[in-house]
CSV table of C-alpha atoms in Angstrom, one decimal:
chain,number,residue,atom,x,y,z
A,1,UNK,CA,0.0,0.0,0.0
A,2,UNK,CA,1.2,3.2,-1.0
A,3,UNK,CA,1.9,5.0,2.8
A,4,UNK,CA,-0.4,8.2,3.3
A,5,UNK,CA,1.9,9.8,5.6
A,6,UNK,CA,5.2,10.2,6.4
A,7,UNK,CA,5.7,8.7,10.2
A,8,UNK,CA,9.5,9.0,9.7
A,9,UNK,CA,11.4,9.4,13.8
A,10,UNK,CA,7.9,8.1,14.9
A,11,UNK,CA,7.4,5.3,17.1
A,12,UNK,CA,4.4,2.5,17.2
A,13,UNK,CA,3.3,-0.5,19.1
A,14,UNK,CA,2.1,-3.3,18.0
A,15,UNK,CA,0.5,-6.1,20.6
A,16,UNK,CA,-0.4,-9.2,18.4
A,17,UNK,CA,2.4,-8.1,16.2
A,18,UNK,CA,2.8,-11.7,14.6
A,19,UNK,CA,-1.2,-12.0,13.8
A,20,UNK,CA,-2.2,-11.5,9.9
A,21,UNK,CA,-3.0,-8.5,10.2
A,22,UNK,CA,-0.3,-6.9,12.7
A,23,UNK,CA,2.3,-8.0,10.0
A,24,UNK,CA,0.1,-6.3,7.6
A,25,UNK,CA,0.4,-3.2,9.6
A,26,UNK,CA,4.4,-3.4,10.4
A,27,UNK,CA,4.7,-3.4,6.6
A,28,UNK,CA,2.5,-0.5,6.3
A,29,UNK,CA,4.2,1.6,9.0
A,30,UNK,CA,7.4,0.7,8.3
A,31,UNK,CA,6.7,1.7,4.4
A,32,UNK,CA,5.6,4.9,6.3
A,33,UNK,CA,9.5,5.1,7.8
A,34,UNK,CA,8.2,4.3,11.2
A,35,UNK,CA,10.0,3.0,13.8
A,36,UNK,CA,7.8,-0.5,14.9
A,37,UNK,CA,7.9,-2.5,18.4
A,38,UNK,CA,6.3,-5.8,17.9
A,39,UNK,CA,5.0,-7.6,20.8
A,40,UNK,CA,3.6,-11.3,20.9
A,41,UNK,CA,3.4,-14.2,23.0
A,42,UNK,CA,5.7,-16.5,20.2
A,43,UNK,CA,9.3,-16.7,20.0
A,44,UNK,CA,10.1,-15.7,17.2
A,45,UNK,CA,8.9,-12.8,14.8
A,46,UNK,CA,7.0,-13.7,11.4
A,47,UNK,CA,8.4,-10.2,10.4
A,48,UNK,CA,12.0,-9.9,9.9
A,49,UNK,CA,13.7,-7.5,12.3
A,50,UNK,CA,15.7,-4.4,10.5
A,51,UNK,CA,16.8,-1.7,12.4
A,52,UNK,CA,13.5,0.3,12.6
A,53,UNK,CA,11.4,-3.4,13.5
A,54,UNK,CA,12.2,-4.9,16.8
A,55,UNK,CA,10.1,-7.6,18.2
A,56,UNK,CA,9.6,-8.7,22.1
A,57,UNK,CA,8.0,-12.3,23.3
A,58,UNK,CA,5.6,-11.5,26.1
A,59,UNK,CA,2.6,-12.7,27.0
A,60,UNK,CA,0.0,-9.1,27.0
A,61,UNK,CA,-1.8,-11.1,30.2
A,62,UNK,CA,1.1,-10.6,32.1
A,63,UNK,CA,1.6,-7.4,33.3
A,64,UNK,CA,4.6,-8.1,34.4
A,65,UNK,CA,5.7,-9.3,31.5
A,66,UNK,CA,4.8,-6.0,29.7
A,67,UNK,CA,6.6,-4.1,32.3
A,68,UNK,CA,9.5,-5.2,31.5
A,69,UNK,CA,9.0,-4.8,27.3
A,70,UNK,CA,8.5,-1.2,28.8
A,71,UNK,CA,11.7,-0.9,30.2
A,72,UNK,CA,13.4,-2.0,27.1
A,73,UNK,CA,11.5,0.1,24.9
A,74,UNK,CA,12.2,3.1,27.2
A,75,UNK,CA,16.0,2.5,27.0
A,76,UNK,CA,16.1,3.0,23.1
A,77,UNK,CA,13.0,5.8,22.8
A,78,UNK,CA,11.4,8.6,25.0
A,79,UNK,CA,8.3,8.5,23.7
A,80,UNK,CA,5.8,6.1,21.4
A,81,UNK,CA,3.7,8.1,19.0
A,82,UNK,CA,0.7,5.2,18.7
A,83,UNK,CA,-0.2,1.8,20.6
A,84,UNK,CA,-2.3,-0.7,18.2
A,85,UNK,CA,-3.9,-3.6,20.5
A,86,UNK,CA,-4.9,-6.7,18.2
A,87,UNK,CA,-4.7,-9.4,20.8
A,88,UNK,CA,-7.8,-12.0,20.5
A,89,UNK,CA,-9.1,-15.6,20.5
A,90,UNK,CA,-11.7,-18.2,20.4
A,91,UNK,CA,-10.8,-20.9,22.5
A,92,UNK,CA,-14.2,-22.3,22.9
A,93,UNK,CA,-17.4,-22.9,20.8
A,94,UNK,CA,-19.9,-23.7,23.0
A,95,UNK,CA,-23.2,-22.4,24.0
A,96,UNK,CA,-22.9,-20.2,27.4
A,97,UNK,CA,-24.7,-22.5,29.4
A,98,UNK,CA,-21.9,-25.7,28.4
A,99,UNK,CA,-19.0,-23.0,29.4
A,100,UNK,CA,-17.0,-23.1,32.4
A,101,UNK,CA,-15.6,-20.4,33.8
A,102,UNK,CA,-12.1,-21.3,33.0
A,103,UNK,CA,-13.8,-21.4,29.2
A,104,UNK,CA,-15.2,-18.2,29.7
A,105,UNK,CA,-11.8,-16.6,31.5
A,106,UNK,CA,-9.5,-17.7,29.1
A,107,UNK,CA,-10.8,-16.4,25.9
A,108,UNK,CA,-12.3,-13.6,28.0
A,109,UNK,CA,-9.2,-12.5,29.0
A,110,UNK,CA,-6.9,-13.2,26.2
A,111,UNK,CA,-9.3,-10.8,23.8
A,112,UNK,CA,-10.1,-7.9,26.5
A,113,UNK,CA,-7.3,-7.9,29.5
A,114,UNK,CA,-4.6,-7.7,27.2
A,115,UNK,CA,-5.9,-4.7,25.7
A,116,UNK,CA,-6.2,-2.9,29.4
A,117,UNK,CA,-2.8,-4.2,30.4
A,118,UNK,CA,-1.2,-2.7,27.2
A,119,UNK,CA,-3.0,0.6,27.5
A,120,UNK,CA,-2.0,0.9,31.4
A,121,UNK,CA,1.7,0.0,30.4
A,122,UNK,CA,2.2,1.9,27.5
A,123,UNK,CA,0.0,5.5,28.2
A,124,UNK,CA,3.0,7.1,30.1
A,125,UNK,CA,5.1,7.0,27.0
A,126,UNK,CA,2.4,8.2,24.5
A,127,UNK,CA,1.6,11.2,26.7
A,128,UNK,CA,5.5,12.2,26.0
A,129,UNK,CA,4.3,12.6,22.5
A,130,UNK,CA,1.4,15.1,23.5
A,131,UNK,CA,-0.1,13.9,20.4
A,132,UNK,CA,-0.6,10.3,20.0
A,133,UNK,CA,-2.8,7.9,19.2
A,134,UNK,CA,-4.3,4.0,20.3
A,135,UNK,CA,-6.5,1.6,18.2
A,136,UNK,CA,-7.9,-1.6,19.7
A,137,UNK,CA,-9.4,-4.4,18.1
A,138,UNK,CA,-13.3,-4.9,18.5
A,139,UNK,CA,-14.9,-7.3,16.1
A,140,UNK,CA,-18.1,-7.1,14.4
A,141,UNK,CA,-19.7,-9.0,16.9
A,142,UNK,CA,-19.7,-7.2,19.7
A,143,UNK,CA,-22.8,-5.5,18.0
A,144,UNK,CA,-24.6,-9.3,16.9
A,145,UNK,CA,-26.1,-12.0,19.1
A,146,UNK,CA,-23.9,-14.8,17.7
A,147,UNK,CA,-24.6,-18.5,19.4
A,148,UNK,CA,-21.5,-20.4,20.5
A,149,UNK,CA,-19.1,-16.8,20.7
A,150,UNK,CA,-19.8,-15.4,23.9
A,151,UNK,CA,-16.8,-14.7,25.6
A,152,UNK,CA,-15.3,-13.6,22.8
A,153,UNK,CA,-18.4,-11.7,22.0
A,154,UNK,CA,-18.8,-10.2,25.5
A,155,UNK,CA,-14.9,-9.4,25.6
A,156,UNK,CA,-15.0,-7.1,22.0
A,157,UNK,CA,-18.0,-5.5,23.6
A,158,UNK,CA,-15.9,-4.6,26.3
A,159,UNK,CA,-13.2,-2.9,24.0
A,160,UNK,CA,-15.8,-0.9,22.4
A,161,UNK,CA,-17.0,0.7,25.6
A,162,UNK,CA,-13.5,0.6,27.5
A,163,UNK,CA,-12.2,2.8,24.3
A,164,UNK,CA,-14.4,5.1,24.6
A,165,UNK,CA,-13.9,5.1,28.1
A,166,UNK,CA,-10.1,5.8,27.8
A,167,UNK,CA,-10.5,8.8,24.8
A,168,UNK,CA,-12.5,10.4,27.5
A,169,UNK,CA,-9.5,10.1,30.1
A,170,UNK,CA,-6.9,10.9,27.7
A,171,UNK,CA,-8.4,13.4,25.6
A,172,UNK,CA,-6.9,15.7,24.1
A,173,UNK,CA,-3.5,14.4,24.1
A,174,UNK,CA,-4.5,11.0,23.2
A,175,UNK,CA,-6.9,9.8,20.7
A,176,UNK,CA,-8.6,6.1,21.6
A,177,UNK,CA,-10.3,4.8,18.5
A,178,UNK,CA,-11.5,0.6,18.0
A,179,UNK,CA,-12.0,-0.9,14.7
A,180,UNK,CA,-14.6,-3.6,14.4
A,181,UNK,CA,-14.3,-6.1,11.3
A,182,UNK,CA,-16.0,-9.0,10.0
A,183,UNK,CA,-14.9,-12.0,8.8
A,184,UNK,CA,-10.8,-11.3,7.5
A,185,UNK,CA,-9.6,-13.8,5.8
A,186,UNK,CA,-6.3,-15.0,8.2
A,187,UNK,CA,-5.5,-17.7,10.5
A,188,UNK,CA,-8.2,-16.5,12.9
A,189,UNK,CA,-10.8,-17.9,10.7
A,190,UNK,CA,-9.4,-21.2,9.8
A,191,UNK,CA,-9.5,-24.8,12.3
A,192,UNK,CA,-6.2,-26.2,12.7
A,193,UNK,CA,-7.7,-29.0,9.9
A,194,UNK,CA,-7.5,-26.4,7.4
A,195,UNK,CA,-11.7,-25.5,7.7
A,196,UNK,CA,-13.1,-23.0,8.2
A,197,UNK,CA,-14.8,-21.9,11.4
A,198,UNK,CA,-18.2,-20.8,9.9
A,199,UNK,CA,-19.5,-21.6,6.1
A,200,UNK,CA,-17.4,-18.9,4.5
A,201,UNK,CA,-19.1,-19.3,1.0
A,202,UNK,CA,-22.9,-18.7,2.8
A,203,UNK,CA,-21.1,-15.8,4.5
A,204,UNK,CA,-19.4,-14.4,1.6
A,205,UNK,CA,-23.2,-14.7,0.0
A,206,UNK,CA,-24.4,-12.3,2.5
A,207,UNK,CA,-21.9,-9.5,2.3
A,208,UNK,CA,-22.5,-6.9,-0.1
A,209,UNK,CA,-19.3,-6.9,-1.7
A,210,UNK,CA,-19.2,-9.9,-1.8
A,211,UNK,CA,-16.2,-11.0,-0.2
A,212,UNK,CA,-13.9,-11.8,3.0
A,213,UNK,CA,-11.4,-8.7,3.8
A,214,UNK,CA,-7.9,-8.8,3.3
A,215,UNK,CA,-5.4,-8.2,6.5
A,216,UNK,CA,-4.5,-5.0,4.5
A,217,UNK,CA,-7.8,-3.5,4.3
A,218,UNK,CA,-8.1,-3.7,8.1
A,219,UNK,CA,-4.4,-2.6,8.7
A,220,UNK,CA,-4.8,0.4,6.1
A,221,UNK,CA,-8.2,1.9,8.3
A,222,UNK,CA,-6.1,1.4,12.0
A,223,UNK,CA,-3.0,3.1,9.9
A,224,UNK,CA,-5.4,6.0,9.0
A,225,UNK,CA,-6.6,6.2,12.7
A,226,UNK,CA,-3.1,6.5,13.4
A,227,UNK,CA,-2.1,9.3,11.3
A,228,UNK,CA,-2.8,13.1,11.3
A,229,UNK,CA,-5.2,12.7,9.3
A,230,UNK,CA,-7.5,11.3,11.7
A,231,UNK,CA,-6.8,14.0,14.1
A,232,UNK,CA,-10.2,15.0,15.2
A,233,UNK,CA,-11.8,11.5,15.8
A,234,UNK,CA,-11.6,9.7,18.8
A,235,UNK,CA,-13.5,7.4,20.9
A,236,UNK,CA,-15.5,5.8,17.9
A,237,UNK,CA,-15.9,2.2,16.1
A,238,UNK,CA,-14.9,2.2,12.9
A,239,UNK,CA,-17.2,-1.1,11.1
A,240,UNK,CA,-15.0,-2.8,8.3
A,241,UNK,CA,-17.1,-6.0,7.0
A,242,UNK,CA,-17.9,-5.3,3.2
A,243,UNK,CA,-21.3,-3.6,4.6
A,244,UNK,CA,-22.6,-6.9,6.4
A,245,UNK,CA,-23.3,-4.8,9.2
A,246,UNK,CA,-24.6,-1.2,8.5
A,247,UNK,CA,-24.4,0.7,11.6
């Protein structure tokens, strides 16, 4: 994607860093000439580090474990000009009353605490920027009654409200925005068989245009959110699901 503005000597984190559409957005900021800091519960980094990409294992539940990618991330910069939280999961496809509450918890937490954590840790550097900027993952449904997701349901809800929330707090020196897709076609969607985990081609039927989004049309609305140009938006949802869901 051609880069719409020119981040060059800013900074960015990215939580779920590794996910489809985290690489998708590295590529895009570092096209931008953006300095990235990827964070993600693997090893190893599915984006090659260069010397404006550096990647971090920690696991975003842990606060501790966040602290300390603070404190390394606070060595090399003084400030991060944007936090992008993309951390999610569906551990469990049951209805609510087959759940247990370690069900519940685990996806729960995985797709909403690791948002606060991040937020918590990283806030003191993006108020060094005076202007900065955070974007949290929602999902389109937070806003359906979907059987079998509720955790992961109830947990995007939760992001929705707890960003708008936060751009209260923060305002004006820090804009909170979500983004709230359907169906994207990445290893999110697929069972480890290679299936997917809904009819994809009755989906696809329903969606106006007709098709599954690509990581990069996700990654190219949270960039957008993240730039200047976005400068007088904050605390909103942005919907991106081929119009499946008009709000």
């Amino acid at each position: 994607m051609k880069a719409i503005y020119n981040a060059s000597g800013k900074k960015f984190v990215i939580v779920g860093a590794n996910s489809g559409i985290g690489q998708a957005l590295t590529h895009e900021l570092l096209d931008c000439d953006a300095t990235v800091f990827g964070i993600d519960i693997q090893k190893d980094s599915q984006i090659v580090t260069t010397p404006k990409y550096f990647y971090f294992k920690a696991n975003p539940l842990e606060k501790n474990d966040l602290d300390d990618v603070f404190t390394k991330i606070d060595t090399q910069v003084d400030q991060i000009n944007g936090l992008v939280n993309l951390s999610g999961t569906i551990k469990q496809f049951k209805a609510i009353e087959s759940l247990t509450s370690s069900d519940w918890d685990e996806t729960y937490d995985i797709s909403f605490k690791s948002c606060f954590n991040a937020c918590k840790v990283i806030t003191p550097l993006l108020r060094n920027a005076q202007k900065a900027a955070i974007v949290n993952m929602a999902s389109g449904l937070a806003f359906i009654g979907q059987k079998n997701y509720g955790p992961y349901s109830a947990s995007k809800a939760a992001v929705v409200s707890f960003t708008k929330t936060l751009a209260a707090e923060l305002a004006p020196a820090i804009r909170v925005n979500s983004v709230a897709p359907g169906a994207v076609n990445t290893n999110f969607i697929y069972k480890e068989d290679g299936g997917t985990r809904f009819d994809k081609d009755q989906y696809i039927k329903m969606v106006p245009l007709k098709s599954l989004a690509r990581p990069e049309e996700i990654s190219s609305v949270i960039l957008f959110l993240l730039s200047e140009s976005a400068s007088h938006i904050t605390g909103q949802c942005i919907h991106i699901n081929g119009g499946a869901g008009m709000h």
